[in-house]
mmCIF file of C-alpha atoms in Angstrom:
data_model
loop_
_atom_site.group_PDB
_atom_site.id
_atom_site.type_symbol
_atom_site.label_atom_id
_atom_site.label_comp_id
_atom_site.label_asym_id
_atom_site.label_seq_id
_atom_site.Cartn_x
_atom_site.Cartn_y
_atom_site.Cartn_z
ATOM 1 C CA MET A 575 1.490 -5.469 59.904
ATOM 2 C CA ARG A 576 -0.424 -8.548 60.983
ATOM 3 C CA GLY A 577 -3.737 -6.729 60.559
ATOM 4 C CA LEU A 578 -3.096 -5.963 56.866
ATOM 5 C CA PHE A 579 -2.967 -9.638 55.923
ATOM 6 C CA ARG A 580 -5.540 -10.988 58.353
ATOM 7 C CA ARG A 581 -7.701 -13.584 56.636
ATOM 8 C CA THR A 582 -11.478 -13.321 56.677
ATOM 9 C CA PRO A 583 -13.295 -16.037 58.644
ATOM 10 C CA LEU A 584 -13.942 -19.195 56.632
ATOM 11 C CA GLU A 585 -17.538 -20.171 55.915
ATOM 12 C CA TYR A 586 -18.803 -23.739 55.813
ATOM 13 C CA PRO A 587 -22.262 -23.708 54.165
ATOM 14 C CA THR A 588 -24.420 -26.745 54.808
ATOM 15 C CA GLY A 589 -25.759 -26.692 51.231
ATOM 16 C CA PRO A 590 -25.487 -24.891 47.887
ATOM 17 C CA LEU A 591 -25.796 -21.122 47.991
ATOM 18 C CA GLU A 592 -28.283 -19.434 45.669
ATOM 19 C CA GLY A 593 -27.732 -16.526 43.336
ATOM 20 C CA HIS A 594 -29.004 -14.698 40.263
ATOM 21 C CA LYS A 595 -27.143 -13.567 37.153
ATOM 22 C CA LEU A 596 -27.454 -12.495 33.538
ATOM 23 C CA ALA A 597 -26.164 -14.537 30.599
ATOM 24 C CA PHE A 598 -26.422 -14.643 26.834
ATOM 25 C CA PRO A 599 -28.110 -17.818 25.526
ATOM 26 C CA MET A 600 -25.833 -19.882 23.272
ATOM 27 C CA LEU A 601 -26.565 -22.790 20.931
ATOM 28 C CA SER A 602 -23.976 -25.276 19.654
ATOM 29 C CA ALA A 603 -23.228 -25.292 15.944
ATOM 30 C CA ASP A 604 -25.043 -28.624 15.481
ATOM 31 C CA GLY A 605 -28.072 -27.364 17.391
ATOM 32 C CA THR A 606 -28.049 -30.129 19.997
ATOM 33 C CA THR A 607 -26.605 -28.371 23.064
ATOM 34 C CA ALA A 608 -27.577 -25.200 24.888
ATOM 35 C CA GLY A 609 -25.153 -23.092 26.874
ATOM 36 C CA PHE A 610 -24.530 -19.632 28.243
ATOM 37 C CA SER A 611 -21.880 -16.933 28.078
ATOM 38 C CA GLY A 612 -21.255 -14.152 30.561
ATOM 39 C CA VAL A 613 -22.149 -10.529 29.966
ATOM 40 C CA THR A 614 -18.919 -9.031 31.376
ATOM 41 C CA LEU A 615 -15.626 -10.832 31.992
ATOM 42 C CA GLY A 616 -16.946 -14.242 30.934
ATOM 43 C CA ARG A 617 -17.996 -13.359 27.387
ATOM 44 C CA ALA A 618 -15.170 -15.395 25.914
ATOM 45 C CA HIS A 619 -16.208 -18.570 27.724
ATOM 46 C CA VAL A 620 -19.330 -20.695 27.126
ATOM 47 C CA TYR A 621 -20.521 -22.785 30.069
ATOM 48 C CA ARG A 622 -23.120 -25.540 30.380
ATOM 49 C CA THR A 623 -25.945 -26.036 32.852
ATOM 50 C CA VAL A 624 -23.476 -27.627 35.292
ATOM 51 C CA ASP A 625 -19.929 -26.408 34.885
ATOM 52 C CA ASP A 626 -16.702 -25.368 36.593
ATOM 53 C CA ALA A 627 -15.154 -21.920 36.257
ATOM 54 C CA VAL A 628 -11.935 -21.393 34.320
ATOM 55 C CA CYS A 629 -9.633 -18.394 34.420
ATOM 56 C CA ALA A 630 -10.570 -15.981 31.633
ATOM 57 C CA HIS A 631 -6.906 -14.933 31.374
ATOM 58 C CA GLY A 632 -5.676 -18.452 30.626
ATOM 59 C CA CYS A 633 -3.980 -19.027 33.973
ATOM 60 C CA ARG A 634 -4.026 -22.502 35.510
ATOM 61 C CA HIS A 635 -4.671 -21.545 39.114
ATOM 62 C CA ALA A 636 -7.762 -22.666 40.994
ATOM 63 C CA CYS A 637 -10.798 -20.423 40.670
ATOM 64 C CA PRO A 638 -11.612 -18.098 42.252
ATOM 65 C CA SER A 639 -8.126 -16.821 43.029
ATOM 66 C CA ARG A 640 -7.538 -14.034 45.520
ATOM 67 C CA TRP A 641 -5.084 -12.391 43.115
ATOM 68 C CA CYS A 642 -7.289 -12.686 40.004
ATOM 69 C CA ASP A 643 -10.817 -11.732 38.932
ATOM 70 C CA CYS A 644 -11.581 -15.229 37.594
ATOM 71 C CA GLY A 645 -14.559 -17.373 38.525
ATOM 72 C CA PHE A 646 -18.318 -17.272 38.090
ATOM 73 C CA TYR A 647 -20.172 -14.245 39.420
ATOM 74 C CA CYS A 648 -23.719 -13.923 40.722
ATOM 75 C CA PHE A 649 -25.872 -11.479 42.667
ATOM 76 C CA HIS A 650 -27.644 -12.215 45.914
ATOM 77 C CA THR A 651 -30.950 -10.880 44.564
ATOM 78 C CA ALA A 652 -32.688 -10.904 41.190
ATOM 79 C CA ASP A 653 -33.293 -7.142 41.444
ATOM 80 C CA ASP A 654 -29.549 -6.449 41.265
ATOM 81 C CA ALA A 655 -29.331 -8.589 38.118
ATOM 82 C CA ARG A 656 -32.238 -6.654 36.604
ATOM 83 C CA GLU A 657 -30.423 -3.391 37.270
ATOM 84 C CA LEU A 658 -27.420 -4.712 35.332
ATOM 85 C CA ALA A 659 -29.757 -5.596 32.450
ATOM 86 C CA CYS A 660 -30.580 -1.902 31.968
ATOM 87 C CA ALA A 661 -27.209 -1.293 30.297
ATOM 88 C CA PRO A 662 -27.493 -1.257 26.467
ATOM 89 C CA GLU A 663 -24.674 -3.760 26.027
ATOM 90 C CA HIS A 664 -26.585 -6.270 28.174
ATOM 91 C CA GLN A 665 -29.760 -6.179 26.099
ATOM 92 C CA GLY A 666 -30.543 -9.660 24.848
ATOM 93 C CA ALA A 667 -29.425 -11.388 28.055
ATOM 94 C CA ILE A 668 -31.655 -13.734 30.038
ATOM 95 C CA LEU A 669 -32.037 -14.105 33.797
ATOM 96 C CA LEU A 670 -30.614 -17.202 35.500
ATOM 97 C CA GLU A 671 -31.089 -18.642 38.963
ATOM 98 C CA VAL A 672 -28.021 -20.638 39.997
ATOM 99 C CA ALA A 673 -26.856 -22.885 42.816
ATOM 100 C CA VAL A 674 -23.295 -22.137 43.952
ATOM 101 C CA SER A 675 -20.873 -24.744 45.284
ATOM 102 C CA GLY A 676 -17.158 -25.248 45.744
ATOM 103 C CA ARG A 677 -14.721 -22.469 46.587
ATOM 104 C CA PHE A 678 -16.301 -19.016 46.785
ATOM 105 C CA ARG A 679 -15.576 -15.462 47.842
ATOM 106 C CA ARG A 680 -18.052 -12.834 48.867
ATOM 107 C CA TYR A 681 -18.184 -9.305 47.544
ATOM 108 C CA GLU A 682 -20.578 -6.444 48.199
ATOM 109 C CA LEU A 683 -23.500 -7.583 46.029
ATOM 110 C CA GLY A 684 -22.919 -11.290 45.545
ATOM 111 C CA LEU A 685 -20.481 -14.146 45.172
ATOM 112 C CA ARG A 686 -17.499 -15.171 43.069
ATOM 113 C CA TYR A 687 -17.218 -18.931 42.980
ATOM 114 C CA ALA A 688 -15.845 -22.079 41.345
ATOM 115 C CA ARG A 689 -18.820 -24.283 40.419
ATOM 116 C CA GLN A 690 -22.447 -23.684 39.575
ATOM 117 C CA ARG A 691 -25.634 -25.384 38.494
ATOM 118 C CA VAL A 692 -28.165 -23.336 36.544
ATOM 119 C CA ARG A 693 -31.585 -24.111 37.994
ATOM 120 C CA THR A 694 -34.056 -21.937 36.088
ATOM 121 C CA ILE A 695 -34.120 -19.353 33.323
ATOM 122 C CA ARG A 696 -36.363 -16.406 32.555
ATOM 123 C CA MET A 697 -36.624 -14.607 29.231
ATOM 124 C CA ARG A 698 -36.059 -10.857 29.284
ATOM 125 C CA PRO A 699 -38.307 -8.619 27.142
ATOM 126 C CA CYS A 700 -37.451 -8.047 23.481
ATOM 127 C CA ARG A 701 -35.383 -4.964 22.643
ATOM 128 C CA CYS A 702 -38.538 -3.298 21.307
ATOM 129 C CA GLY A 703 -40.298 -3.914 24.634
ATOM 130 C CA ALA A 704 -42.690 -6.626 23.435
ATOM 131 C CA ARG A 705 -42.927 -10.030 25.036
ATOM 132 C CA VAL A 706 -40.561 -12.716 23.827
ATOM 133 C CA ALA A 707 -41.802 -15.312 21.357
ATOM 134 C CA VAL A 708 -38.585 -17.047 20.222
ATOM 135 C CA LEU A 709 -34.801 -17.013 20.496
ATOM 136 C CA ALA A 710 -33.277 -15.712 17.265
ATOM 137 C CA ASP A 711 -29.769 -16.104 15.848
ATOM 138 C CA THR A 712 -27.825 -12.855 16.284
ATOM 139 C CA GLY A 713 -25.275 -13.674 13.592
ATOM 140 C CA SER A 714 -22.459 -13.599 16.149
ATOM 141 C CA GLY A 715 -20.934 -16.098 18.530
ATOM 142 C CA GLN A 716 -17.776 -18.058 19.232
ATOM 143 C CA HIS A 717 -16.043 -21.098 17.837
ATOM 144 C CA GLY A 718 -18.663 -23.849 17.794
ATOM 145 C CA TRP A 719 -21.387 -21.699 19.368
ATOM 146 C CA ARG A 720 -24.025 -19.319 18.043
ATOM 147 C CA ARG A 721 -25.363 -16.531 20.209
ATOM 148 C CA LEU A 722 -29.131 -16.175 20.472
ATOM 149 C CA GLU A 723 -31.327 -13.377 21.762
ATOM 150 C CA PRO A 724 -34.927 -13.316 23.010
ATOM 151 C CA VAL A 725 -37.123 -11.431 20.527
ATOM 152 C CA CYS A 726 -40.723 -11.046 19.443
ATOM 153 C CA LEU A 727 -41.879 -12.418 16.096
ATOM 154 C CA ARG A 728 -41.732 -8.993 14.451
ATOM 155 C CA CYS A 729 -38.093 -8.413 15.451
ATOM 156 C CA ALA A 730 -37.133 -11.997 14.565
ATOM 157 C CA GLY A 731 -37.841 -11.361 10.894
ATOM 158 C CA ALA A 732 -36.405 -14.052 8.639
ATOM 159 C CA ARG A 733 -33.628 -15.088 11.034
ATOM 160 C CA PRO A 734 -33.318 -18.714 12.242
ATOM 161 C CA VAL A 735 -35.177 -19.089 15.517
ATOM 162 C CA LEU A 736 -35.589 -21.529 18.382
ATOM 163 C CA SER A 737 -38.480 -21.606 20.829
ATOM 164 C CA ALA A 738 -37.711 -20.708 24.428
ATOM 165 C CA GLN A 739 -39.183 -24.002 25.608
ATOM 166 C CA ARG A 740 -36.959 -25.970 23.234
ATOM 167 C CA PHE A 741 -33.885 -24.090 24.490
ATOM 168 C CA ALA A 742 -34.828 -24.982 28.068
ATOM 169 C CA GLU A 743 -35.217 -28.626 27.086
ATOM 170 C CA LEU A 744 -31.774 -28.702 25.459
ATOM 171 C CA ALA A 745 -30.287 -27.180 28.614
ATOM 172 C CA GLU A 746 -32.372 -29.523 30.828
ATOM 173 C CA LEU A 747 -33.749 -26.566 32.747
ATOM 174 C CA THR A 748 -37.062 -25.223 33.975
ATOM 175 C CA LEU A 749 -38.369 -22.253 31.999
ATOM 176 C CA LEU A 750 -40.125 -19.774 34.292
ATOM 177 C CA PRO A 751 -42.593 -17.107 33.097
ATOM 178 C CA ASP A 752 -41.049 -14.154 31.292
ATOM 179 C CA ASP A 753 -39.419 -11.490 33.393
ATOM 180 C CA VAL A 754 -41.470 -8.288 33.140
ATOM 181 C CA ALA A 755 -40.549 -4.683 33.772
ATOM 182 C CA ALA A 756 -41.192 -3.380 37.271
ATOM 183 C CA GLY A 757 -43.033 -0.215 38.234
ATOM 184 C CA PRO A 758 -45.376 1.742 35.935
ATOM 185 C CA LEU A 759 -43.830 0.363 32.736
ATOM 186 C CA THR A 760 -45.935 -2.107 30.792
ATOM 187 C CA THR A 761 -45.870 -3.949 27.488
ATOM 188 C CA PRO A 762 -47.842 -2.734 24.439
ATOM 189 C CA ASP A 763 -50.137 -5.779 24.745
ATOM 190 C CA ASP A 764 -51.061 -4.838 28.300
ATOM 191 C CA ALA A 765 -51.504 -1.188 27.375
ATOM 192 C CA ALA A 766 -53.947 -2.159 24.620
ATOM 193 C CA GLY A 767 -56.067 -3.932 27.214
ATOM 194 C CA PHE A 768 -56.483 -0.726 29.193
ATOM 195 C CA ALA A 769 -58.617 0.728 26.379
ATOM 196 C CA GLU A 770 -61.249 -1.976 26.920
ATOM 197 C CA HIS A 771 -61.088 -1.814 30.709
ATOM 198 C CA PRO A 772 -60.276 1.732 31.873
ATOM 199 C CA ASP A 773 -58.968 2.090 35.391
ATOM 200 C CA PRO A 774 -60.953 3.805 38.170
ATOM 201 C CA HIS A 775 -59.025 7.049 37.623
ATOM 202 C CA GLY A 776 -59.997 7.227 33.953
ATOM 203 C CA THR A 777 -56.563 6.313 32.520
ATOM 204 C CA GLU A 778 -56.903 4.987 28.985
ATOM 205 C CA ALA A 779 -54.469 3.435 26.519
ATOM 206 C CA ASP A 780 -54.326 6.780 24.681
ATOM 207 C CA ASP A 781 -52.752 8.251 27.816
ATOM 208 C CA LEU A 782 -49.929 5.696 27.629
ATOM 209 C CA ILE A 783 -49.127 5.446 23.946
ATOM 210 C CA GLY A 784 -49.625 7.940 21.151
ATOM 211 C CA ASP A 785 -50.330 10.867 23.489
ATOM 212 C CA PRO A 786 -50.613 14.031 21.321
ATOM 213 C CA VAL A 787 -49.812 16.278 24.284
ATOM 214 C CA ALA A 788 -46.618 14.364 24.956
ATOM 215 C CA ALA A 789 -45.713 14.562 21.258
ATOM 216 C CA ALA A 790 -46.288 18.323 21.246
ATOM 217 C CA GLY A 791 -44.125 18.655 24.333
ATOM 218 C CA ALA A 792 -41.320 16.731 22.649
ATOM 219 C CA VAL A 793 -41.497 19.050 19.626
ATOM 220 C CA ALA A 794 -41.352 22.099 21.902
ATOM 221 C CA VAL A 795 -38.273 20.731 23.683
ATOM 222 C CA LEU A 796 -36.500 20.044 20.377
ATOM 223 C CA THR A 797 -37.376 23.531 19.110
ATOM 224 C CA ALA A 798 -35.952 25.126 22.248
ATOM 225 C CA GLU A 799 -32.766 23.088 21.962
ATOM 226 C CA MET A 800 -32.347 24.144 18.315
ATOM 227 C CA ALA A 801 -32.826 27.804 19.267
ATOM 228 C CA LEU A 802 -30.232 27.476 22.022
ATOM 229 C CA LEU A 803 -27.794 25.837 19.622
ATOM 230 C CA GLN A 804 -28.319 28.626 17.074
ATOM 231 C CA ALA A 805 -27.699 31.269 19.751
ATOM 232 C CA ARG A 806 -24.440 29.571 20.709
ATOM 233 C CA LEU A 807 -23.361 29.479 17.066
ATOM 234 C CA ASP A 808 -24.111 33.199 16.706
ATOM 235 C CA GLU A 809 -22.085 33.978 19.824
ATOM 236 C CA MET A 810 -19.161 31.925 18.498
ATOM 237 C CA ALA A 811 -19.360 33.831 15.188
ATOM 238 C CA ARG A 812 -19.224 37.172 17.055
ATOM 239 C CA GLN A 813 -16.233 36.052 19.111
ATOM 240 C CA LEU A 814 -14.484 34.836 15.969
ATOM 241 C CA GLY A 815 -15.119 38.223 14.318
ATOM 242 C CA ARG A 816 -13.654 40.108 17.268
ATOM 243 C CA ALA A 817 -10.622 37.837 17.374
ATOM 244 C CA THR A 818 -10.037 38.280 13.631
ATOM 245 C CA ALA A 819 -10.285 42.087 13.914
ATOM 246 C CA ARG A 820 -7.785 42.139 16.783
ATOM 247 C CA LEU A 821 -5.377 39.943 14.846
ATOM 248 C CA ASP A 822 -5.613 42.290 11.850
ATOM 249 C CA ALA A 823 -4.883 45.258 14.117
ATOM 250 C CA LEU A 824 -1.824 43.575 15.608
ATOM 251 C CA GLU A 825 -0.446 42.709 12.177
ATOM 252 C CA GLY A 826 -1.223 46.157 10.731
ATOM 253 C CA ARG A 827 -3.699 44.907 8.181
ATOM 254 C CA ASP A 828 -6.273 47.566 9.084
ATOM 255 C CA LEU A 829 -3.939 50.574 8.310
ATOM 256 C CA PRO A 830 -4.947 52.686 5.245
ATOM 257 C CA ALA A 831 -2.992 51.965 2.102
ATOM 258 C CA ALA A 832 -0.273 54.493 1.120
ATOM 259 C CA GLU A 833 -1.003 56.772 -1.836
ATOM 260 C CA PRO A 834 1.018 56.182 -4.999
ATOM 261 C CA GLY A 835 4.264 58.192 -5.057
ATOM 262 C CA SER A 836 4.254 58.972 -1.359
ATOM 263 C CA GLU A 837 7.236 58.063 0.759
ATOM 264 C CA PRO A 838 6.880 55.703 3.649
ATOM 265 C CA ASP A 839 7.211 57.026 7.172
ATOM 266 C CA ARG A 840 10.708 56.919 8.572
#
């Protein structure tokens, strides 16, 4: 039984640990203070650039507790945080680099800890894929705080906005260059530049956006799916017809009607 409750070895870091996380940018109601809210368990709590964790369930124990999921969370690498940003519900979050201190516990991909200092922030691309120009009011938030989201000027529309640099100044943070998509994905602005400077393999902007072959392929796929759906509906109609005929036979509905004046079978 001793092995079941054996404690993990204690760590004594010589300095703050580093981590990466996602957060929603928040602005105080009077517009003078910047903050952040978590994208998962910590959505109900707004924290500042330097802050201590509190239990999201309202308990008064020290964070992070072994018997609770409270505390700040972060990933060891920025790539893991970017993977979390792919979820639709996490669109509009920004990327933070944090310094971890105080009590902490390790898990598979990162840390759960008691105190943090946000060091830098990066803007994530707008929901439409364009580069971020401003932080716009989402119309939602919490008591005393308005939630913002990084957007381009077209998606901002007539909403109240705040520049990314001004948000960083209110939070007393360093604003790093925007976080860009990895791999073959690119922004529309970059794709437009390919038309002026084609690559050695002859790839042009028309191959990336507005490809008529790709559009024709999409139409063909939709047509095939509609045909398959129609075939399934026809099959269901045939099965329903057979089931109805069998039910009529069992209830005697398909027997010929008796002639007037004839006696029923005994």
